[in-house]
mmCIF file of C-alpha atoms and ligand atoms in Angstrom:
data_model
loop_
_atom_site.group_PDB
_atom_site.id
_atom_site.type_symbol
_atom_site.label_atom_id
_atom_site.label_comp_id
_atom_site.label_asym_id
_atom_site.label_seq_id
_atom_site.Cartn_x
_atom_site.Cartn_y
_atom_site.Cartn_z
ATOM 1 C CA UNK E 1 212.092 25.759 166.305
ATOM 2 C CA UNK E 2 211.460 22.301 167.361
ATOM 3 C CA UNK E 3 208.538 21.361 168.557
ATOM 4 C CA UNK E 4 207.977 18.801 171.567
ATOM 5 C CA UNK E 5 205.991 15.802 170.202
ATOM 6 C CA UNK E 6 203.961 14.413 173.397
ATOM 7 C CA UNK E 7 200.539 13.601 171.664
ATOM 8 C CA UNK E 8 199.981 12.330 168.147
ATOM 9 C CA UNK E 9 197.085 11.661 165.743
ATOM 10 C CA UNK E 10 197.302 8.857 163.749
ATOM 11 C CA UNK E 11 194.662 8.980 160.986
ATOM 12 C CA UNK E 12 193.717 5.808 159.173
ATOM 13 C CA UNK E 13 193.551 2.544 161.510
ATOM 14 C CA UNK E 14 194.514 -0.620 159.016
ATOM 15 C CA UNK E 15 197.626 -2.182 159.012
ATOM 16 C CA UNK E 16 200.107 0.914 158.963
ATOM 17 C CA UNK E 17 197.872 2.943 161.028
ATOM 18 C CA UNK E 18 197.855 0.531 163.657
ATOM 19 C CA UNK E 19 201.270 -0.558 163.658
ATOM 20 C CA UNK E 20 202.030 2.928 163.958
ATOM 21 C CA UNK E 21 199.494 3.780 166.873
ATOM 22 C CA UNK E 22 201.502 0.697 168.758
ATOM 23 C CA UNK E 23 205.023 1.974 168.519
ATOM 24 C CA UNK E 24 204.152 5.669 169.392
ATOM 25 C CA UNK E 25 202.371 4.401 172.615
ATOM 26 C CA UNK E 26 205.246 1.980 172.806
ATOM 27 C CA UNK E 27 207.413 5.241 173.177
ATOM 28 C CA UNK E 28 205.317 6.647 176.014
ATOM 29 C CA UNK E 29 203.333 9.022 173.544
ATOM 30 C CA UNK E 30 199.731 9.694 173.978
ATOM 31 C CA UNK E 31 197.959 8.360 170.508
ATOM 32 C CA UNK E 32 194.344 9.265 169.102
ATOM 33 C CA UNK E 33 193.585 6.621 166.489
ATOM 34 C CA UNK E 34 190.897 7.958 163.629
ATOM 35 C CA UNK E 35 189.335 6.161 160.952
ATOM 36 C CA UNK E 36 186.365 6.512 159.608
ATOM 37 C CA UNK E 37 185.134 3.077 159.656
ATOM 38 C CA UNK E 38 184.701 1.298 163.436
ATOM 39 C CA UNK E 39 185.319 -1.850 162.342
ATOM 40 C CA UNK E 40 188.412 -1.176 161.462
ATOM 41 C CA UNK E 41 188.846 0.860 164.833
ATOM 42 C CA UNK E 42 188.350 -2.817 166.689
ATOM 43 C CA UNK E 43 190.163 -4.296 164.330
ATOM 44 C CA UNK E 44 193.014 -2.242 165.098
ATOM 45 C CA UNK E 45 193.133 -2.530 168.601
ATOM 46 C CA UNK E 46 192.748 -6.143 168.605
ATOM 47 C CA UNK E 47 195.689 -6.331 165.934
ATOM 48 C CA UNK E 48 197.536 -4.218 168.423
ATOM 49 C CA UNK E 49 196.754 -6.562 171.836
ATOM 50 C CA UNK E 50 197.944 -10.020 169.858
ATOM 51 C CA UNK E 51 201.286 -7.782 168.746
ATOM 52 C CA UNK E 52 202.390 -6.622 172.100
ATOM 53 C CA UNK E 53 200.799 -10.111 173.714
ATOM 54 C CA UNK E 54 203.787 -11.630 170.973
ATOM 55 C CA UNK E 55 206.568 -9.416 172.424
ATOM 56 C CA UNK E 56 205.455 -9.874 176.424
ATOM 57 C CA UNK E 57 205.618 -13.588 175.667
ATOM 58 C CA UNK E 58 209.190 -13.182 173.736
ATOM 59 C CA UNK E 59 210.133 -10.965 176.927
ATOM 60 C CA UNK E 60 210.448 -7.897 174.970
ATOM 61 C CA UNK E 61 207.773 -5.831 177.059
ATOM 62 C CA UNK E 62 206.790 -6.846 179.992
ATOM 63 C CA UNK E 63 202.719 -7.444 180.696
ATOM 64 C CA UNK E 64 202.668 -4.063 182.759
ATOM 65 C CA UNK E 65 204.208 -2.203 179.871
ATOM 66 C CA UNK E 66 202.183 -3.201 177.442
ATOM 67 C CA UNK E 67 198.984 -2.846 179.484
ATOM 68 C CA UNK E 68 200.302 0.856 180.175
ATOM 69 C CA UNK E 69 201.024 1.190 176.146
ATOM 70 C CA UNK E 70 197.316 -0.191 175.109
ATOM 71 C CA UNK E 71 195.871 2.411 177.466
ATOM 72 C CA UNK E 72 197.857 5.414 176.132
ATOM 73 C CA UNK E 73 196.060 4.813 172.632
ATOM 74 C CA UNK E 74 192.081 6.173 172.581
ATOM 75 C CA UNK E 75 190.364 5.857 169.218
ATOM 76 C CA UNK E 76 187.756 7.978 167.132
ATOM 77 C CA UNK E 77 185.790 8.321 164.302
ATOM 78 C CA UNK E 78 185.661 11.552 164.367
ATOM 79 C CA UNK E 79 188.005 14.171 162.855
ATOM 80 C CA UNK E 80 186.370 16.748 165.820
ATOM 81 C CA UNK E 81 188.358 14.668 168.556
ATOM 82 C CA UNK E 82 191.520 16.470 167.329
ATOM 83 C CA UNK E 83 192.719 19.109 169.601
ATOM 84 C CA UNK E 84 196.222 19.711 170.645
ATOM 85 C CA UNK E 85 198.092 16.822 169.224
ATOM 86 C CA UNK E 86 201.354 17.843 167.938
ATOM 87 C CA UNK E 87 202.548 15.478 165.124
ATOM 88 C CA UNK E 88 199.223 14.209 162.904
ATOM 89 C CA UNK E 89 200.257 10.999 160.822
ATOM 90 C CA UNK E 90 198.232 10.410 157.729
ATOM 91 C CA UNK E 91 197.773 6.438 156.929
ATOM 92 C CA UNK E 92 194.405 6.282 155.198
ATOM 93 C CA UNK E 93 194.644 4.564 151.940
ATOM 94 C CA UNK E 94 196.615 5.404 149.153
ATOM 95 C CA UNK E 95 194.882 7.377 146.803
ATOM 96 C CA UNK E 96 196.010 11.343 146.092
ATOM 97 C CA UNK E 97 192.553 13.279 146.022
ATOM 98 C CA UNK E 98 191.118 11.516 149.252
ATOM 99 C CA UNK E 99 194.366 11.880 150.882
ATOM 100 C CA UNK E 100 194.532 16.146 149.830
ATOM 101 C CA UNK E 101 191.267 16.457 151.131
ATOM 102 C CA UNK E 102 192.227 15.039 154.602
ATOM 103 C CA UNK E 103 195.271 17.149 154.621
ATOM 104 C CA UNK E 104 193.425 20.120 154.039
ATOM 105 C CA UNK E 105 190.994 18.973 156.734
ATOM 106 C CA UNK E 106 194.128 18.562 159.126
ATOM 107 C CA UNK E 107 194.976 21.792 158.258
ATOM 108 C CA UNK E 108 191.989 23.139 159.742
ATOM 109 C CA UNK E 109 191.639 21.249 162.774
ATOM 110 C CA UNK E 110 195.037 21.036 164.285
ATOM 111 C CA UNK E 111 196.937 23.569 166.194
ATOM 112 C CA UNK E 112 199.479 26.038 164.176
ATOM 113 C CA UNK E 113 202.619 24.190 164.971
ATOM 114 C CA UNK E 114 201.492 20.933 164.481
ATOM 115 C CA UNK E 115 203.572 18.882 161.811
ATOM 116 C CA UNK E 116 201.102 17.298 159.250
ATOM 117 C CA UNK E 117 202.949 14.017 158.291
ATOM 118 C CA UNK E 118 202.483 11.388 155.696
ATOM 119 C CA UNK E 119 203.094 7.619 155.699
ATOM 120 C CA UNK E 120 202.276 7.592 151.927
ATOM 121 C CA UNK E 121 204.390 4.923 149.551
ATOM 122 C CA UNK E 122 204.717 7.024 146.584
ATOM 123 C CA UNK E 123 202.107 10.025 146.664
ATOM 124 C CA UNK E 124 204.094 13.352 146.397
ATOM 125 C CA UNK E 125 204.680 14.945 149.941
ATOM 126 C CA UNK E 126 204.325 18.303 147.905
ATOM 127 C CA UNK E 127 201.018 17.800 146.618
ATOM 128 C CA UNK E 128 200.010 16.901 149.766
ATOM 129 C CA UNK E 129 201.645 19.852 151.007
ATOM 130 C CA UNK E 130 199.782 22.048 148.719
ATOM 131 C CA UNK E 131 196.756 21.133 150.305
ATOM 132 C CA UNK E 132 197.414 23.016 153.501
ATOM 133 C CA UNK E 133 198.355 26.378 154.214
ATOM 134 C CA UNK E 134 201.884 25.347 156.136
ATOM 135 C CA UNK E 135 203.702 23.497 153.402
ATOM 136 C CA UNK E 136 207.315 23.890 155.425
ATOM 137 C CA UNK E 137 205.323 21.227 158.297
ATOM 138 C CA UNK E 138 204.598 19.042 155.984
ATOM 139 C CA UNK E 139 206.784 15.974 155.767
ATOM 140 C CA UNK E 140 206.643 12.236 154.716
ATOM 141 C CA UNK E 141 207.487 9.498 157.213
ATOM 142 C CA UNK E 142 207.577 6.211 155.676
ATOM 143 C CA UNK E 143 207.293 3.131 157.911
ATOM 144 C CA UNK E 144 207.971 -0.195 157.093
ATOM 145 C CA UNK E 145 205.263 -3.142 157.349
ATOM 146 C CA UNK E 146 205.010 -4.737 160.228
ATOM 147 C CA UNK E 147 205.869 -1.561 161.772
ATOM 148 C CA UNK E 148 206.122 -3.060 165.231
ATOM 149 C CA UNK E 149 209.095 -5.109 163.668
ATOM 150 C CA UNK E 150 210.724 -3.245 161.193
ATOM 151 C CA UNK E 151 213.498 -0.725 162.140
ATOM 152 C CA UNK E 152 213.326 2.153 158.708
ATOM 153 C CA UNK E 153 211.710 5.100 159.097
ATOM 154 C CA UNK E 154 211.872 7.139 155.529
ATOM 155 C CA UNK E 155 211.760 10.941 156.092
ATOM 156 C CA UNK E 156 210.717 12.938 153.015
ATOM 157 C CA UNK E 157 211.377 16.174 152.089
ATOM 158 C CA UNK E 158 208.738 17.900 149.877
ATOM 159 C CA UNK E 159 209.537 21.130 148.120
ATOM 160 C CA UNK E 160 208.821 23.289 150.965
ATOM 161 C CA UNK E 161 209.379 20.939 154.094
ATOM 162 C CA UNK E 162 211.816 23.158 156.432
ATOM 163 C CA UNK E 163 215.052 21.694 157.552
ATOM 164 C CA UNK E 164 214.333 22.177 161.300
ATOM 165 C CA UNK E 165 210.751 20.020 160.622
ATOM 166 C CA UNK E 166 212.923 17.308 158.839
ATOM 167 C CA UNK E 167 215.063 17.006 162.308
ATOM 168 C CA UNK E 168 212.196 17.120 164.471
ATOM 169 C CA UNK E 169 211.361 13.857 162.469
ATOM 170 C CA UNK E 170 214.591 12.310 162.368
ATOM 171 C CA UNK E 171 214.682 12.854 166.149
ATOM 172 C CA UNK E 172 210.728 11.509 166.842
ATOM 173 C CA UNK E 173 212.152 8.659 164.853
ATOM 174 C CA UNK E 174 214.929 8.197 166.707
ATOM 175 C CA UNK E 175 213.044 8.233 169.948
ATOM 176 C CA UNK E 176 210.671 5.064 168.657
ATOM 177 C CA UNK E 177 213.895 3.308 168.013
ATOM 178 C CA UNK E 178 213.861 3.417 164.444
ATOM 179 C CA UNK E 179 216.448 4.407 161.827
ATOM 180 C CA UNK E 180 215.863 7.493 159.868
ATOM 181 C CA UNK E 181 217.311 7.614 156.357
ATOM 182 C CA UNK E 182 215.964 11.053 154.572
ATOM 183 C CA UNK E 183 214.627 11.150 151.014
ATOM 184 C CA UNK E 184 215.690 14.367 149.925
ATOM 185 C CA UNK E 185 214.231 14.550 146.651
ATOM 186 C CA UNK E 186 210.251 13.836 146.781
ATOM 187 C CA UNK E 187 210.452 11.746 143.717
ATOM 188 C CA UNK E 188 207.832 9.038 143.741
ATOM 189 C CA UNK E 189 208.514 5.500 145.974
ATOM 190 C CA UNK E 190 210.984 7.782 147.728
ATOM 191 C CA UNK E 191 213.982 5.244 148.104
ATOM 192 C CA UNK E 192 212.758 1.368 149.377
ATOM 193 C CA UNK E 193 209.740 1.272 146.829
ATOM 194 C CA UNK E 194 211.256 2.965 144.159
ATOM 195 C CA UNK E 195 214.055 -0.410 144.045
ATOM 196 C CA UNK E 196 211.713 -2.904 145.454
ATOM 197 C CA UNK E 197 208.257 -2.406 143.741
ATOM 198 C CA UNK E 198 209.770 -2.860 140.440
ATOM 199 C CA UNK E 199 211.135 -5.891 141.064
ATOM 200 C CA UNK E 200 207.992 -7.055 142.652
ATOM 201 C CA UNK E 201 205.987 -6.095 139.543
ATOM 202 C CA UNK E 202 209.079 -8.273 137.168
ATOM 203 C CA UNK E 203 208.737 -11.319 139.562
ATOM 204 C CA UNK E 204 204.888 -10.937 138.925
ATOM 205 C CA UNK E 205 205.517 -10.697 134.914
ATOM 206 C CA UNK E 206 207.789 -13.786 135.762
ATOM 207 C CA UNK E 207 204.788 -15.658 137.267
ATOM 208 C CA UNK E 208 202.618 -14.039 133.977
ATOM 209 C CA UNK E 209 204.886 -15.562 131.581
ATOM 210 C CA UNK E 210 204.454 -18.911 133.210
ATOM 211 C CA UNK E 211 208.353 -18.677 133.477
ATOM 212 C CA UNK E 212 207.473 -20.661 136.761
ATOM 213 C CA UNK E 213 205.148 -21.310 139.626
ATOM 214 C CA UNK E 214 204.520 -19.017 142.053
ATOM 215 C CA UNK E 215 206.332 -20.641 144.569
ATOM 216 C CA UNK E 216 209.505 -21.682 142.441
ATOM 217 C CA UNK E 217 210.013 -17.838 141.974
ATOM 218 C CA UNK E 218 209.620 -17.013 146.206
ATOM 219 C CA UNK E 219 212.071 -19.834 146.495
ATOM 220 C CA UNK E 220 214.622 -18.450 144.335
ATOM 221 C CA UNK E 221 214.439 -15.252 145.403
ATOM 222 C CA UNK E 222 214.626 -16.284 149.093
ATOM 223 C CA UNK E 223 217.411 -18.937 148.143
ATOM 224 C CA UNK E 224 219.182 -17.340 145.239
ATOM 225 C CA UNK E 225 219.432 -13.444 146.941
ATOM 226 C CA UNK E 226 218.977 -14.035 150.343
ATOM 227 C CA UNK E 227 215.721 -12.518 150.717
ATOM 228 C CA UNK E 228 213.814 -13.292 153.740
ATOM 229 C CA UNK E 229 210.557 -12.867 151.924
ATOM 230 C CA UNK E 230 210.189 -14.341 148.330
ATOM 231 C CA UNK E 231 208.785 -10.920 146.382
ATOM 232 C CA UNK E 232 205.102 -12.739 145.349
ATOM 233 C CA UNK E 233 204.608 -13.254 149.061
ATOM 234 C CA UNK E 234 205.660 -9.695 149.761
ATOM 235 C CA UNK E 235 203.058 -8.151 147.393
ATOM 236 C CA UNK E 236 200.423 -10.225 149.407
ATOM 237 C CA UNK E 237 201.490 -9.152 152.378
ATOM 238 C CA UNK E 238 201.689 -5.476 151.104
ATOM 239 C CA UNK E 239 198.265 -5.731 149.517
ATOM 240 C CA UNK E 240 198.007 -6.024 145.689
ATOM 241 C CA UNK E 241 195.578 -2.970 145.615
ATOM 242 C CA UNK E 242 199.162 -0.931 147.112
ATOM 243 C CA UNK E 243 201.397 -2.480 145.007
ATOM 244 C CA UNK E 244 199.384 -1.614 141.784
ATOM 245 C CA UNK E 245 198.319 1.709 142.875
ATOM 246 C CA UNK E 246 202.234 2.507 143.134
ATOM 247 C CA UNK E 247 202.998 1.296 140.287
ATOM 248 C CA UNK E 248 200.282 3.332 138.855
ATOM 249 C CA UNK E 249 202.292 6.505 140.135
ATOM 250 C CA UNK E 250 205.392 5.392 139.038
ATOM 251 C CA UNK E 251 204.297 4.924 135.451
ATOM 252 C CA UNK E 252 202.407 8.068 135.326
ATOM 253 C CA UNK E 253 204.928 10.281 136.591
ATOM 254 C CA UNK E 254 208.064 8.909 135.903
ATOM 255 C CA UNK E 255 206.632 7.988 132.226
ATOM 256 C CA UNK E 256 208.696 5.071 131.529
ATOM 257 C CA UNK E 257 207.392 1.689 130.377
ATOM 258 C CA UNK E 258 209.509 -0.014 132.779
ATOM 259 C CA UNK E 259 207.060 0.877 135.573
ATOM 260 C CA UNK E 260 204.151 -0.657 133.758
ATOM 261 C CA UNK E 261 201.620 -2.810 135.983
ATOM 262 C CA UNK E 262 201.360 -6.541 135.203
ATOM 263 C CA UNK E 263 198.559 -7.287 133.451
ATOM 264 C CA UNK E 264 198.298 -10.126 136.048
ATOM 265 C CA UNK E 265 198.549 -7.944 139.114
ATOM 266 C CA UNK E 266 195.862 -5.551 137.442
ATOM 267 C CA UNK E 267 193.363 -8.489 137.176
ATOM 268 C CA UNK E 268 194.045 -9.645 140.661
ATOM 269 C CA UNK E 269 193.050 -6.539 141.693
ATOM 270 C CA UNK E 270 189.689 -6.571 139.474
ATOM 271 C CA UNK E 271 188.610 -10.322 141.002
ATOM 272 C CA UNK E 272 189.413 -8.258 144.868
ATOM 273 C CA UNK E 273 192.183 -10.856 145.511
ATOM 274 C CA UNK E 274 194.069 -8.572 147.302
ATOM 275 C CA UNK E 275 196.364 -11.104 149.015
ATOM 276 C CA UNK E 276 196.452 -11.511 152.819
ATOM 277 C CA UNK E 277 193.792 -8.957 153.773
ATOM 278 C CA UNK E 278 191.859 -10.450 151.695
ATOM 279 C CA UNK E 279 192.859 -14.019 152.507
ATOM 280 C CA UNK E 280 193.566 -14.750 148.739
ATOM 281 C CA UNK E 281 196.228 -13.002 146.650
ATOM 282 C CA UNK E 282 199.128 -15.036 144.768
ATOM 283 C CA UNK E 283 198.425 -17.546 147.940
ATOM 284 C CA UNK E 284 195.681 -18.885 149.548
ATOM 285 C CA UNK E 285 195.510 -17.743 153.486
ATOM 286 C CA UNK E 286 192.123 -19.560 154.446
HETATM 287 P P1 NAD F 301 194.644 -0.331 154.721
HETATM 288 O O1 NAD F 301 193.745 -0.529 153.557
HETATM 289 O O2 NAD F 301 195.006 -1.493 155.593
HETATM 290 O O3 NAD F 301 194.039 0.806 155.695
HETATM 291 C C1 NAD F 301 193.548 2.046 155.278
HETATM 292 C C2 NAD F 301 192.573 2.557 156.326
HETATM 293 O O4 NAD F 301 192.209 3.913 156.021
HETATM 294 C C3 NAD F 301 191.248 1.764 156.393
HETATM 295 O O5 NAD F 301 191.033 1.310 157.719
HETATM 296 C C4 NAD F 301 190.176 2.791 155.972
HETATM 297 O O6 NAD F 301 188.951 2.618 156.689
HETATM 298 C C5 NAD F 301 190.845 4.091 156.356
HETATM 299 N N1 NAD F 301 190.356 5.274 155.626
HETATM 300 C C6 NAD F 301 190.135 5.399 154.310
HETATM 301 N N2 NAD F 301 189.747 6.661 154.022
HETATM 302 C C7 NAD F 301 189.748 7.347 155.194
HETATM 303 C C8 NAD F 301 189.477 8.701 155.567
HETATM 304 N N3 NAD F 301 189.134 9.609 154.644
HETATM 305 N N4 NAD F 301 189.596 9.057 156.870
HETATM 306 C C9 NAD F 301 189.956 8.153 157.802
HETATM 307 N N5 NAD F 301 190.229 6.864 157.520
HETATM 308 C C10 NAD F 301 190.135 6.469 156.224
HETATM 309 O O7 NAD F 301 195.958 0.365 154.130
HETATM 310 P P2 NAD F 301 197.488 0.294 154.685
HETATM 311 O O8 NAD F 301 198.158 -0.891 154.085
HETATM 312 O O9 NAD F 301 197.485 0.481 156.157
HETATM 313 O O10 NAD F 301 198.127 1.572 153.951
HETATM 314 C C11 NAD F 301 197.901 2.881 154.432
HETATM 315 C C12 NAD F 301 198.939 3.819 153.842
HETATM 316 O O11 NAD F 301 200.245 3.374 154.208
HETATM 317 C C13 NAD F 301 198.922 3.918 152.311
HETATM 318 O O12 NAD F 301 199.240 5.239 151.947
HETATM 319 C C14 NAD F 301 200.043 2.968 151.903
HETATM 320 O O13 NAD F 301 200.618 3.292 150.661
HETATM 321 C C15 NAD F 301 201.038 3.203 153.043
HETATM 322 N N6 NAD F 301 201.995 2.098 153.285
HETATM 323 C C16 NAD F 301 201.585 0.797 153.185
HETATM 324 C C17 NAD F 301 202.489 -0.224 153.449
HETATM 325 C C18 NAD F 301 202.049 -1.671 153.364
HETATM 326 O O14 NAD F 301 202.921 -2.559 153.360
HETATM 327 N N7 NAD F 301 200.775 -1.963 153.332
HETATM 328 C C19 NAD F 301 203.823 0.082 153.799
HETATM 329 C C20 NAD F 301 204.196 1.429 153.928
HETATM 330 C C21 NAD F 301 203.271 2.436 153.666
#
């Protein structure tokens, strides 16, 4: 049975959270916004205004439009303003026990049909499903950062996750004009960050082993593969405290060596440079 995805709670309001508040509201859908902390709340809604102000000025949206898609989103911070909403998107930060206890907490306070959804980078959707007592609506989408911008949508499967849920998803993806790919196997990093966050971690080991500066290594990677992004300047922009807690997953359960954090990455983290949210990482952002 497919269920008709009108209103959606998005729960966790930084970058993802936001981003993903914006292109549901973008796609005519009514969007509660919940975090905890109010600062973020603002901080959100701001980030939000100066993104859609971006695409009225690039003639994307028009001024109307994006007035209309601001006042589709309401936020909270408070998990009793859920009522009806259909699709509930998790985006709080990545850590497994906080985010089981919020699924379970989902669980409770949504209606029956409602599909529980993660945007999680690595975090098992299974585990997460295990949390809840309706494991086959359970399901990870994974958007890409800046969400507003970039077109992948990763659906993943966990154990339980029923086919008709997965394309519900692929369809709710469809209709934000994103590109579904489905992760079949919930394996951790799914499919994007299981390729790219190793080779973020190696470029860090490059800059580690002093095998050059941190900008010599963007440039060949930008130059040399034709990335748009050079992979040091990704991790900022990802947040080091992401890219090390992934890693963290990947080395645990996939229990290979190759997955191990740089010891430069883990120190970053330490200090709190956690690149651009923190206007210091591998670059300075002041
Ligand atoms: P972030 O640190 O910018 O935001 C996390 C937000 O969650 C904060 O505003 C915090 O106040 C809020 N929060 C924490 N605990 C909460 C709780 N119990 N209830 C409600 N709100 C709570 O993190 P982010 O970069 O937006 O990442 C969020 C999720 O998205 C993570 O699971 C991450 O792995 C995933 N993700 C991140 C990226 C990326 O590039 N940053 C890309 C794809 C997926």
């Amino acid at each position: 049975m497919s269920v008709n995805i009108q209103k959606v709670a998005i729960i966790g309001a930084g970058q993802m959270g936001a981003g993903i508040a914006q292109v549901f509201a973008s796609a005519k859908k009514n969007v509660l916004l919940i975090d905890t902390n109010n600062i973020a709340l603002e901080k959100a809604l701001s980030g939000i205004q100066k993104s859609l102000k971006k695409f009225v000025e690039k003639g994307i949206t028009t001024e109307k439009d994006a007035q209309a898609t601001l006042a589709r989103i309401s936020t909270n911070s408070n998990f009793s303003s859920i009522t009806n909403e259909q699709l509930l998107i998790e985006a709080i930060i990545e850590n497994t026990s906080l985010k089981q206890e919020l699924f379970s907490k989902l669980d409770a306070a949504s209606i029956p049909e409602a599909i529980l959804a993660s945007n999680t980078s690595s975090i098992s959707i299974t585990k997460l499903a295990a949390a809840t007592n309706r494991p086959a609506q359970v399901i990870g989408m994974h958007f890409m950062n800046p969400v507003p911008i970039m077109k992948l949508v990763e659906v993943v499967c966990g154990l339980q996750t029923s086919e008709a849920v997965v394309q519900n998803i692929v369809e709710v993806t469809k209709s934000l004009e994103k590109t579904p790919v489905i992760a079949r196997r919930d394996t951790p990093g799914f499919i994007v960050n299981r390729i790219l966050v190793p080779l973020i971690n190696e470029a860090i080991f490059a800059l580690h082993e002093k095998l050059a500066t941190a900008e010599d290594i963007d440039t060949a990677m930008k130059l040399g593969a034709n990335h748009p992004m050079g992979p040091l300047e990704l991790a900022d922009f990802i947040g080091l405290d992401t890219v090390l807690s992934i890693l963290q997953i990947f080395h645990t359960e996939l229990g290979e060596d190759k997955y191990r954090p740089c010891p430069l990455l883990v120190k970053y983290v330490e200090a709190g440079l956690l690149g651009r949210k923190t206007s210091r990482g591998f670059y300075s952002y002041e």
